[in-house]
Coordinates of C-alpha atoms and ligand atoms in Angstrom, one line a residue:
M292 CA 80.9 146.2 -71.4
D293 CA 80.3 146.9 -75.0
W294 CA 77.4 149.3 -74.5
N295 CA 76.5 151.5 -77.3
F296 CA 74.1 153.8 -75.6
D297 CA 72.0 156.7 -77.4
D298 CA 69.5 158.9 -75.4
S299 CA 66.6 159.7 -77.8
Y300 CA 64.3 160.2 -74.8
T301 CA 66.1 163.4 -73.9
R302 CA 64.6 165.0 -77.0
L303 CA 61.4 165.0 -75.2
P304 CA 60.6 168.4 -73.4
E305 CA 62.6 168.8 -70.1
P306 CA 59.9 167.9 -67.5
F307 CA 59.9 164.3 -68.7
F308 CA 63.3 163.7 -67.4
T309 CA 66.0 164.9 -64.9
R310 CA 69.8 164.2 -65.5
V311 CA 70.9 162.6 -62.3
R312 CA 73.6 160.1 -61.7
P313 CA 73.5 156.7 -59.8
T314 CA 74.8 157.0 -56.2
P315 CA 77.8 154.7 -55.9
V316 CA 77.6 151.9 -53.5
K317 CA 80.2 150.3 -51.2
A318 CA 81.1 146.8 -52.5
P319 CA 79.4 145.8 -55.8
V320 CA 79.4 142.1 -56.5
I321 CA 77.5 140.5 -59.6
V322 CA 75.3 137.7 -58.2
V323 CA 73.4 136.9 -61.2
L324 CA 74.1 137.5 -64.9
N325 CA 71.8 136.6 -67.5
R326 CA 74.5 135.5 -70.3
R327 CA 71.4 134.5 -72.6
L328 CA 70.3 138.1 -72.6
A329 CA 73.9 139.5 -72.5
E330 CA 74.5 137.6 -75.9
A331 CA 71.0 138.9 -77.4
L332 CA 72.4 142.3 -76.7
G333 CA 75.5 141.8 -78.6
L334 CA 77.6 141.8 -75.4
D335 CA 80.6 139.8 -74.5
A336 CA 78.6 137.3 -72.8
Q337 CA 81.8 135.5 -71.6
A338 CA 83.3 138.4 -70.1
P339 CA 84.5 137.9 -66.6
M340 CA 81.9 139.2 -63.7
G341 CA 84.9 141.0 -62.2
P342 CA 85.0 144.4 -60.4
E343 CA 85.0 146.4 -63.6
A344 CA 81.5 144.9 -64.8
A345 CA 80.0 145.0 -61.3
G346 CA 81.1 148.6 -61.0
M347 CA 79.2 149.5 -64.1
L348 CA 76.1 147.3 -63.2
A349 CA 76.2 149.2 -59.7
G350 CA 76.4 152.6 -61.1
N351 CA 79.9 153.2 -59.7
R352 CA 81.3 153.4 -62.9
R353 CA 79.7 155.2 -66.1
H354 CA 80.2 153.9 -69.5
P355 CA 81.5 156.8 -71.7
S356 CA 78.3 156.6 -74.0
S357 CA 75.9 156.7 -70.8
R358 CA 74.2 159.9 -70.0
P359 CA 72.0 158.7 -67.0
I360 CA 68.7 160.1 -66.5
A361 CA 65.5 159.4 -64.2
Q362 CA 62.2 159.5 -66.0
A363 CA 59.1 161.5 -64.7
Y364 CA 55.7 159.8 -65.0
A365 CA 52.5 159.8 -63.2
G366 CA 49.9 156.9 -62.5
H367 CA 46.7 155.7 -60.9
Q368 CA 47.7 153.5 -57.9
F369 CA 44.9 151.3 -56.8
G370 CA 42.7 154.0 -58.5
H371 CA 44.2 156.9 -57.3
F372 CA 46.1 159.4 -59.2
T373 CA 49.7 160.4 -58.2
L374 CA 52.7 162.0 -59.7
L375 CA 55.5 159.7 -59.6
G376 CA 58.9 159.0 -61.5
D377 CA 61.9 156.9 -61.1
G378 CA 62.3 157.2 -57.4
R379 CA 65.2 154.7 -57.6
A380 CA 66.1 153.9 -60.9
H381 CA 68.3 155.4 -63.5
L382 CA 68.2 155.0 -67.3
L383 CA 72.0 154.7 -68.4
G384 CA 70.8 154.8 -72.1
E385 CA 69.1 153.1 -75.0
H386 CA 71.5 150.4 -76.1
L387 CA 71.6 150.1 -79.9
T388 CA 72.1 146.3 -80.5
P389 CA 74.0 145.0 -83.4
D390 CA 70.9 143.7 -84.9
G391 CA 69.5 147.2 -84.8
Q392 CA 67.2 147.0 -81.8
R393 CA 66.9 150.0 -79.4
L394 CA 66.5 148.8 -75.7
D395 CA 66.5 150.6 -72.3
V396 CA 69.1 149.6 -70.0
Q397 CA 68.1 150.9 -66.5
L398 CA 69.5 150.3 -63.1
K399 CA 66.9 149.8 -60.4
G400 CA 68.0 150.3 -56.9
S401 CA 70.5 152.7 -57.8
G402 CA 70.0 155.8 -55.5
V403 CA 67.8 158.7 -54.9
T404 CA 66.5 161.1 -57.7
P405 CA 64.3 164.1 -57.7
Y406 CA 61.3 161.6 -57.7
S407 CA 62.2 159.5 -54.5
R408 CA 59.7 161.5 -52.3
R409 CA 60.4 159.8 -48.8
G410 CA 62.2 156.6 -50.2
D411 CA 65.8 155.9 -50.1
G412 CA 66.4 155.1 -53.7
R413 CA 67.5 151.6 -53.0
A414 CA 66.2 147.9 -53.5
A415 CA 66.6 144.8 -51.4
L416 CA 68.2 141.6 -53.1
G417 CA 65.2 139.5 -52.6
P418 CA 62.7 141.5 -54.7
M419 CA 65.4 142.0 -57.4
L420 CA 66.0 138.3 -57.6
R421 CA 62.2 137.7 -57.8
E422 CA 62.0 140.2 -60.7
C423 CA 64.8 138.3 -62.7
L424 CA 63.2 134.8 -62.2
V425 CA 59.9 135.7 -62.9
A426 CA 60.8 137.9 -66.3
E427 CA 62.9 135.2 -67.4
A428 CA 59.9 132.7 -67.1
M429 CA 57.7 135.0 -68.9
H430 CA 60.3 135.4 -71.5
G431 CA 60.5 131.7 -71.7
F432 CA 56.6 131.4 -72.0
G433 CA 57.1 133.7 -75.2
I434 CA 55.3 136.7 -73.3
P435 CA 56.6 139.9 -74.1
T436 CA 58.6 141.2 -70.9
T437 CA 61.2 143.6 -69.6
R438 CA 64.0 141.3 -68.4
G439 CA 66.7 141.4 -65.8
L440 CA 70.6 141.4 -67.3
A441 CA 72.1 141.3 -63.9
V442 CA 71.6 141.6 -60.0
V443 CA 74.5 143.1 -58.3
A444 CA 74.7 142.7 -54.5
T445 CA 75.7 146.4 -53.2
G446 CA 77.5 145.4 -50.1
E447 CA 75.2 147.6 -48.3
T448 CA 72.2 147.0 -45.9
V449 CA 68.5 148.6 -46.8
F450 CA 66.0 149.1 -44.1
R451 CA 62.6 147.8 -44.8
E452 CA 60.8 146.0 -41.9
T453 CA 64.2 144.6 -41.0
P454 CA 67.6 144.9 -42.3
L455 CA 68.1 143.4 -45.7
P456 CA 71.2 142.9 -48.2
G457 CA 70.9 145.7 -50.7
A458 CA 70.9 145.0 -54.6
I459 CA 70.4 146.7 -58.0
L460 CA 68.9 145.2 -60.9
T461 CA 69.9 145.9 -64.5
R462 CA 66.4 145.9 -66.4
V463 CA 66.2 145.8 -70.1
A464 CA 63.2 147.0 -71.7
S465 CA 62.0 148.0 -75.3
S466 CA 61.2 151.2 -73.3
H467 CA 60.0 152.3 -70.0
I468 CA 57.2 154.4 -71.5
R469 CA 54.1 153.6 -69.4
V470 CA 50.4 154.5 -69.5
G471 CA 51.6 156.8 -66.5
T472 CA 54.0 158.7 -68.7
F473 CA 51.2 159.8 -70.8
E474 CA 49.2 160.7 -67.5
F475 CA 52.4 163.0 -66.5
A476 CA 52.2 164.6 -70.3
A477 CA 48.4 165.2 -69.7
A478 CA 49.1 166.7 -66.2
L479 CA 51.5 168.9 -67.8
D480 CA 49.1 170.1 -70.5
A481 CA 46.7 170.5 -67.7
G482 CA 48.8 172.9 -66.0
V483 CA 49.2 170.8 -62.9
D484 CA 51.8 172.0 -60.7
I485 CA 54.8 169.8 -60.9
P486 CA 57.6 170.2 -58.2
G487 CA 60.4 172.0 -59.7
H488 CA 58.7 173.0 -63.0
S489 CA 56.4 175.9 -63.9
A490 CA 55.2 174.7 -67.1
P491 CA 52.5 176.7 -68.7
R492 CA 49.1 175.2 -69.4
A493 CA 49.0 173.8 -72.8
A494 CA 45.2 173.0 -73.5
D495 CA 45.9 171.9 -76.8
G496 CA 47.9 168.6 -75.9
T497 CA 51.5 169.9 -76.5
Y498 CA 53.3 167.5 -74.2
T499 CA 50.9 164.7 -74.9
R500 CA 51.4 165.1 -78.5
A501 CA 55.4 165.3 -78.0
L502 CA 55.1 162.1 -76.1
A503 CA 52.6 160.2 -78.5
D504 CA 54.9 161.3 -81.5
Y505 CA 58.0 160.0 -79.6
T506 CA 55.9 156.6 -78.8
V507 CA 55.0 156.3 -82.4
W508 CA 58.4 156.8 -83.7
R509 CA 59.9 154.3 -81.2
H510 CA 57.3 151.5 -81.1
Y511 CA 55.0 152.1 -84.0
P512 CA 56.7 153.6 -87.0
A513 CA 54.2 152.3 -89.4
L514 CA 51.7 154.9 -88.0
I515 CA 54.1 157.8 -88.6
G516 CA 52.6 160.4 -90.9
E517 CA 49.1 158.6 -90.7
P518 CA 46.1 161.0 -90.3
T519 CA 44.7 158.8 -87.8
R520 CA 47.9 158.1 -86.0
Y521 CA 46.6 158.7 -82.3
A522 CA 43.5 156.7 -82.6
D523 CA 45.7 154.1 -84.4
L524 CA 48.1 154.3 -81.4
L525 CA 45.3 153.8 -78.9
R526 CA 44.0 150.8 -80.9
T527 CA 47.5 149.2 -81.1
V528 CA 48.2 149.7 -77.5
M529 CA 44.6 148.2 -76.6
E530 CA 45.6 145.2 -78.8
R531 CA 49.1 144.7 -77.2
Q532 CA 47.6 144.7 -73.8
A533 CA 44.6 142.6 -74.7
A534 CA 47.4 140.1 -76.0
L535 CA 49.5 140.5 -73.2
V536 CA 46.9 140.0 -70.4
A537 CA 45.6 137.0 -72.2
A538 CA 49.0 135.5 -72.3
W539 CA 49.4 136.1 -68.6
M540 CA 46.2 134.4 -68.0
R541 CA 47.5 131.5 -70.2
V542 CA 50.1 130.7 -67.6
G543 CA 48.3 131.5 -64.8
F544 CA 50.2 134.9 -64.0
V545 CA 48.8 137.4 -61.4
H546 CA 50.8 140.6 -61.9
G547 CA 49.4 141.8 -58.7
V548 CA 50.0 145.6 -59.1
M549 CA 48.3 146.6 -62.4
N550 CA 48.5 150.4 -61.6
T551 CA 48.6 152.4 -64.8
D552 CA 52.4 153.3 -64.0
N553 CA 53.2 149.4 -64.3
M554 CA 51.6 149.5 -67.6
T555 CA 53.8 149.9 -70.6
V556 CA 52.6 151.0 -74.2
S557 CA 55.1 148.8 -75.6
G558 CA 53.0 145.7 -74.3
E559 CA 55.6 144.2 -72.3
T560 CA 55.1 143.1 -68.9
I561 CA 56.7 145.3 -66.3
D562 CA 57.3 145.8 -62.6
F563 CA 57.1 142.2 -61.1
G564 CA 56.2 143.1 -57.4
P565 CA 54.1 140.7 -55.4
C566 CA 53.4 138.9 -58.8
A567 CA 52.8 135.2 -58.5
F568 CA 51.2 132.1 -60.4
V569 CA 48.0 130.4 -59.6
E570 CA 48.4 127.1 -58.5
Q571 CA 44.9 125.7 -57.2
Y572 CA 42.8 127.1 -59.6
D573 CA 40.7 130.0 -58.4
P574 CA 39.9 133.2 -60.4
A575 CA 39.7 135.1 -57.3
T576 CA 43.3 134.5 -56.5
V577 CA 45.1 137.4 -55.1
F578 CA 48.6 137.3 -53.6
S579 CA 49.6 140.8 -52.8
S580 CA 49.4 141.6 -49.2
I581 CA 48.3 145.2 -50.0
D582 CA 45.4 144.4 -52.7
V583 CA 42.7 143.6 -49.9
Q584 CA 39.9 144.4 -52.3
G585 CA 41.1 142.0 -55.0
R586 CA 41.3 144.6 -57.5
Y587 CA 43.9 142.8 -59.4
A588 CA 42.8 139.3 -58.7
F589 CA 43.6 136.8 -61.6
G590 CA 40.3 137.0 -63.0
N591 CA 40.0 140.6 -62.9
Q592 CA 43.0 141.4 -64.9
G593 CA 41.3 141.8 -68.4
R594 CA 38.9 144.3 -66.7
M595 CA 41.6 146.2 -64.9
A596 CA 43.7 146.5 -68.3
Q597 CA 40.5 148.2 -69.8
W598 CA 40.2 150.6 -66.8
N599 CA 44.0 151.4 -67.3
L600 CA 43.6 151.9 -71.3
A601 CA 40.5 154.4 -70.3
R602 CA 42.9 156.5 -68.5
F603 CA 45.3 156.1 -71.4
A604 CA 42.6 157.2 -73.9
E605 CA 41.6 160.2 -71.7
T606 CA 45.4 161.4 -72.0
L607 CA 45.0 161.3 -75.8
L608 CA 41.6 163.1 -76.0
P609 CA 43.1 166.3 -77.3
L610 CA 44.8 164.6 -80.2
L611 CA 41.8 162.4 -81.1
D612 CA 39.7 165.5 -82.3
A613 CA 39.8 169.3 -82.0
D614 CA 36.3 169.1 -80.8
P615 CA 36.3 167.7 -77.2
K616 CA 32.8 166.2 -77.7
A617 CA 34.1 164.3 -80.7
A618 CA 37.0 163.2 -79.1
L619 CA 35.3 161.6 -76.1
A620 CA 32.8 159.7 -78.4
I621 CA 35.8 158.3 -80.4
A622 CA 37.6 157.4 -77.3
E623 CA 34.6 156.0 -75.5
Q624 CA 33.7 154.0 -78.5
M625 CA 37.2 152.4 -78.7
I626 CA 37.4 151.5 -75.0
G627 CA 34.0 150.1 -75.2
E628 CA 35.3 147.6 -77.8
F629 CA 38.1 146.5 -75.4
P630 CA 36.1 143.5 -73.6
A631 CA 35.2 141.9 -76.8
L632 CA 39.0 142.3 -78.1
F633 CA 40.1 140.9 -74.9
E634 CA 37.8 137.9 -75.1
R635 CA 39.1 137.0 -78.7
H636 CA 42.5 136.9 -77.2
F637 CA 41.6 135.2 -74.2
Q638 CA 39.6 132.5 -76.3
T639 CA 42.4 131.9 -78.8
A640 CA 44.8 131.5 -75.8
M641 CA 42.5 128.8 -74.1
R642 CA 41.9 127.2 -77.4
S643 CA 45.7 126.8 -77.9
K644 CA 45.9 125.3 -74.3
L645 CA 43.4 122.7 -75.5
G646 CA 45.1 122.0 -78.7
L647 CA 42.4 123.7 -80.8
G648 CA 43.4 125.3 -84.0
N649 CA 40.3 126.1 -85.4
E650 CA 37.1 127.7 -83.9
E651 CA 33.7 126.2 -83.1
P652 CA 30.7 128.3 -81.3
D653 CA 30.6 126.0 -78.5
D654 CA 34.4 126.4 -77.7
P655 CA 33.9 129.1 -75.0
A656 CA 31.6 126.9 -73.1
L657 CA 34.0 123.9 -73.4
I658 CA 36.8 125.9 -71.9
A659 CA 34.5 127.4 -69.1
S660 CA 33.2 124.0 -68.2
L661 CA 37.0 122.9 -67.8
L662 CA 38.0 125.9 -65.7
D663 CA 34.7 125.4 -63.5
W664 CA 35.8 121.7 -62.9
M665 CA 39.2 122.9 -61.9
H666 CA 37.8 125.4 -59.7
R667 CA 35.6 122.9 -58.0
S668 CA 38.2 120.1 -57.6
R669 CA 41.1 122.9 -56.6
A670 CA 42.9 121.4 -59.6
D671 CA 46.3 122.7 -60.3
Y672 CA 46.1 125.1 -63.1
T673 CA 49.5 124.4 -64.7
N674 CA 49.8 120.5 -64.2
T675 CA 46.1 120.0 -65.4
F676 CA 46.8 121.6 -68.8
R677 CA 50.4 119.9 -68.8
D678 CA 48.7 116.6 -67.9
L679 CA 46.3 116.9 -70.8
S680 CA 49.2 117.7 -73.2
S681 CA 49.6 114.3 -74.4
R682 CA 48.4 111.7 -76.8
V683 CA 48.1 109.6 -73.6
A684 CA 45.8 112.0 -71.9
M685 CA 43.6 112.2 -75.0
E686 CA 43.0 108.4 -75.2
D687 CA 43.6 107.2 -71.5
P688 CA 43.2 110.3 -69.3
Q689 CA 43.5 108.6 -66.0
R690 CA 47.0 107.4 -67.0
A691 CA 48.0 110.8 -67.3
N692 CA 46.6 111.9 -64.3
P693 CA 44.4 110.0 -61.7
G694 CA 42.0 113.0 -61.0
F695 CA 41.2 112.8 -64.6
G696 CA 39.5 109.5 -63.7
R697 CA 36.5 111.2 -62.0
P698 CA 33.0 110.9 -63.7
D699 CA 32.5 114.5 -63.9
F700 CA 35.9 115.1 -65.6
M701 CA 35.4 112.0 -68.0
A702 CA 32.1 113.7 -69.2
W703 CA 34.0 116.9 -70.1
H704 CA 36.7 114.7 -71.5
A705 CA 34.5 113.0 -73.8
R706 CA 33.4 116.5 -75.0
W707 CA 36.9 117.4 -75.5
T708 CA 38.1 114.5 -77.6
A709 CA 35.0 114.6 -79.7
R710 CA 36.0 118.2 -80.4
L711 CA 39.4 117.3 -81.2
A712 CA 38.2 114.9 -83.6
R713 CA 36.3 117.3 -85.6
Q714 CA 39.2 119.7 -86.4
P715 CA 41.5 118.9 -89.3
A716 CA 44.7 118.4 -87.3
H717 CA 45.8 115.0 -86.0
F718 CA 45.8 114.2 -82.3
E719 CA 49.5 114.2 -82.3
E720 CA 49.6 117.7 -83.8
A721 CA 47.0 118.9 -81.1
A722 CA 49.2 117.5 -78.1
L723 CA 52.4 119.1 -79.7
R724 CA 50.4 122.5 -79.9
M725 CA 49.3 122.0 -76.3
R726 CA 52.7 121.5 -75.1
G727 CA 53.8 124.8 -76.7
A728 CA 51.0 126.5 -75.0
N729 CA 51.2 124.8 -71.5
P730 CA 54.3 125.2 -69.5
A731 CA 55.7 121.9 -67.6
V732 CA 57.3 124.5 -65.3
I733 CA 56.6 127.8 -63.9
P734 CA 58.2 129.6 -61.3
R735 CA 56.2 128.1 -58.5
N736 CA 55.9 130.5 -55.5
H737 CA 57.3 128.1 -53.1
R738 CA 60.2 127.5 -55.3
V739 CA 60.9 131.3 -56.0
E740 CA 60.8 131.9 -52.2
E741 CA 63.2 128.9 -51.7
A742 CA 65.6 130.6 -54.0
I743 CA 65.4 133.9 -52.6
S744 CA 65.7 132.7 -49.1
A745 CA 68.8 130.7 -49.9
A746 CA 70.3 133.9 -51.5
V747 CA 69.3 136.2 -49.0
E748 CA 70.0 134.1 -45.9
A749 CA 73.0 132.0 -46.8
G750 CA 74.3 133.8 -49.8
D751 CA 73.8 130.8 -51.9
L752 CA 72.6 131.6 -55.3
T753 CA 72.8 128.1 -56.8
P754 CA 68.9 127.5 -56.3
T755 CA 68.5 130.9 -58.2
Q756 CA 70.8 130.1 -61.1
R757 CA 68.9 126.4 -61.3
L758 CA 65.5 127.9 -61.7
L759 CA 66.8 130.4 -64.0
D760 CA 68.0 127.7 -66.2
I761 CA 65.0 125.6 -65.8
L762 CA 62.8 128.7 -66.8
A763 CA 64.7 129.5 -70.0
D764 CA 62.7 126.6 -71.6
P765 CA 59.6 125.8 -69.4
C766 CA 57.7 124.0 -72.2
S767 CA 60.4 121.5 -72.8
E768 CA 59.5 117.7 -73.2
T769 CA 62.4 116.7 -70.7
L770 CA 61.0 118.6 -67.8
D771 CA 57.8 116.4 -67.4
G772 CA 59.5 114.6 -64.6
S773 CA 61.1 117.6 -63.1
D774 CA 60.9 118.2 -59.4
Y775 CA 60.0 121.8 -60.4
R776 CA 56.5 120.5 -61.4
Q777 CA 55.6 119.4 -57.9
L778 CA 53.0 121.2 -55.8
P779 CA 54.1 122.9 -52.5
T780 CA 53.6 121.1 -49.3
R781 CA 51.1 122.7 -47.0
D782 CA 54.1 124.1 -45.2
Q783 CA 55.6 125.3 -48.4
Q784 CA 52.3 126.9 -49.7
V785 CA 52.7 130.8 -50.5
H786 CA 49.4 132.6 -49.8
E787 CA 50.7 136.1 -49.8
T788 CA 53.5 137.9 -51.5
F789 CA 54.8 141.0 -49.5
C790 CA 55.0 144.1 -51.4
G791 CA 57.7 145.6 -49.7
T792 CA 60.6 146.1 -52.3
Ligands
LIG151 P1 56.9 150.1 -57.9 O1 55.9 149.8 -56.6 O2 58.4 149.5 -58.0 O3 56.1 150.1 -59.1 O4 57.3 151.7 -57.3 C1 56.1 152.7 -57.2 C2 57.0 154.2 -57.0 O5 57.5 154.3 -55.9 C3 57.8 154.5 -58.4 O6 57.9 155.7 -58.5 C4 59.4 154.0 -57.5 O7 60.4 154.7 -58.3 C5 58.8 154.4 -56.1 N1 59.8 153.8 -55.3 C6 59.6 152.3 -55.0 N2 60.6 152.3 -53.8 C7 61.3 153.1 -53.7 C8 62.5 153.5 -52.9 N3 62.8 152.6 -52.1 N4 63.1 154.8 -52.9 C9 62.5 155.6 -53.7 N5 61.5 155.4 -54.7 C10 60.8 154.3 -54.5
LIG152 MG1 56.4 150.7 -60.9

């Protein structure tokens, strides 16, 4: 594989990472290779998936330019602070693509590291396939995300509640810098005892500054040298996260574990654990078996993003102003602006779902009223919007979806079409905009389960591959009649996704 690895991350002070090699596995076999992504990385996408490539993607072989590390980080998990780190992942390096991008290439499930705590350093095939599938869908929706380049079956068994086939995912990300990485830096500055390190306290924010400067260099180079760059960094990350979470809500995505260690500063979606998609619309939807409080429910994700960004802002305090009181005032003011910022992104996303290219004061009410109708009638989120996305639905809604014939819906429909008529764009143009914003297919939970069980129980990767192919272009016109639009039967319904990974 034609990797071209750099390792700029190792310019950070030593507590931020540990040099550690993957632990070889018994019998690696590539079961999924994302050739579209391989091509985008400038790799030979047609290269055979033989033992050499499998060995490299399993961590058994090391590319000459790779100097693997595990990254240290911390995070608030369900509200509680913990020291963490890559407990089962190795960053092979930052691949420099022919078109000048710098992308992290990480193996996940590649063995223990100093951050493994009591974990085995391994991953099971099912969750790694899920991550690949959902990430590919995100990418297809045009939503910033880490992606899966490959899944390698290890030929080893991992023990969770039951014995399961082991696997390693190759994950590609613009970086793995998390809000939790900043929390780790702030913990170093605060002199928190880090196992294996006796770093002196640096109240002036030495470690945080090093990480912030690195982040600016890597993700936001336009801010280099700006006197207000740290406040600008906070504002930019707030912007990215507001846009990201609004985009999730556009497609009905429930991340499931929005802990601060699962939130990137690049604004990419990361760590697909018990994630799933809303079907019958309900803002209280939760799938994760461990989220008993509904902390990360569908409709709560904007608030949780703000909560996480407040943790991010806290880490930046020493950099925002030398006077702690002034720094706090800056941070509080900025974080206080998040709800309005998020609402703007959310409304823009929802207007695009309704084909609205301009803005009117009553749009939020129009949107809320449709969501309310969907909630009351248990309508499918994806299909409702997709069924609305045609000229036919604008003129004769009942033909697009029999449920649209109900009087309460017709009342809303009249408001909507009157609103469409008031914008300069033609109906046809509005419908086109809607089909770009409203996917025809999503990785429906029962389809993901079906693909995963075929792979895990019968070694059959055909459903996974088919789903991956379909999700590469989820808004495509030709998919309207696809069986992937069908709702689960009662037996197929997925109410809970297991968090065990
Ligand atoms: P995640 O739920 O994947 O975001 O992981 C949360 C934390 O637990 C991260 O620090 C992981 O590296 C660590 N972790 C998860 N599973 C394992 C495992 N099997 N072995 C070691 N560490 C793990
Ligand atoms: Mg994580």
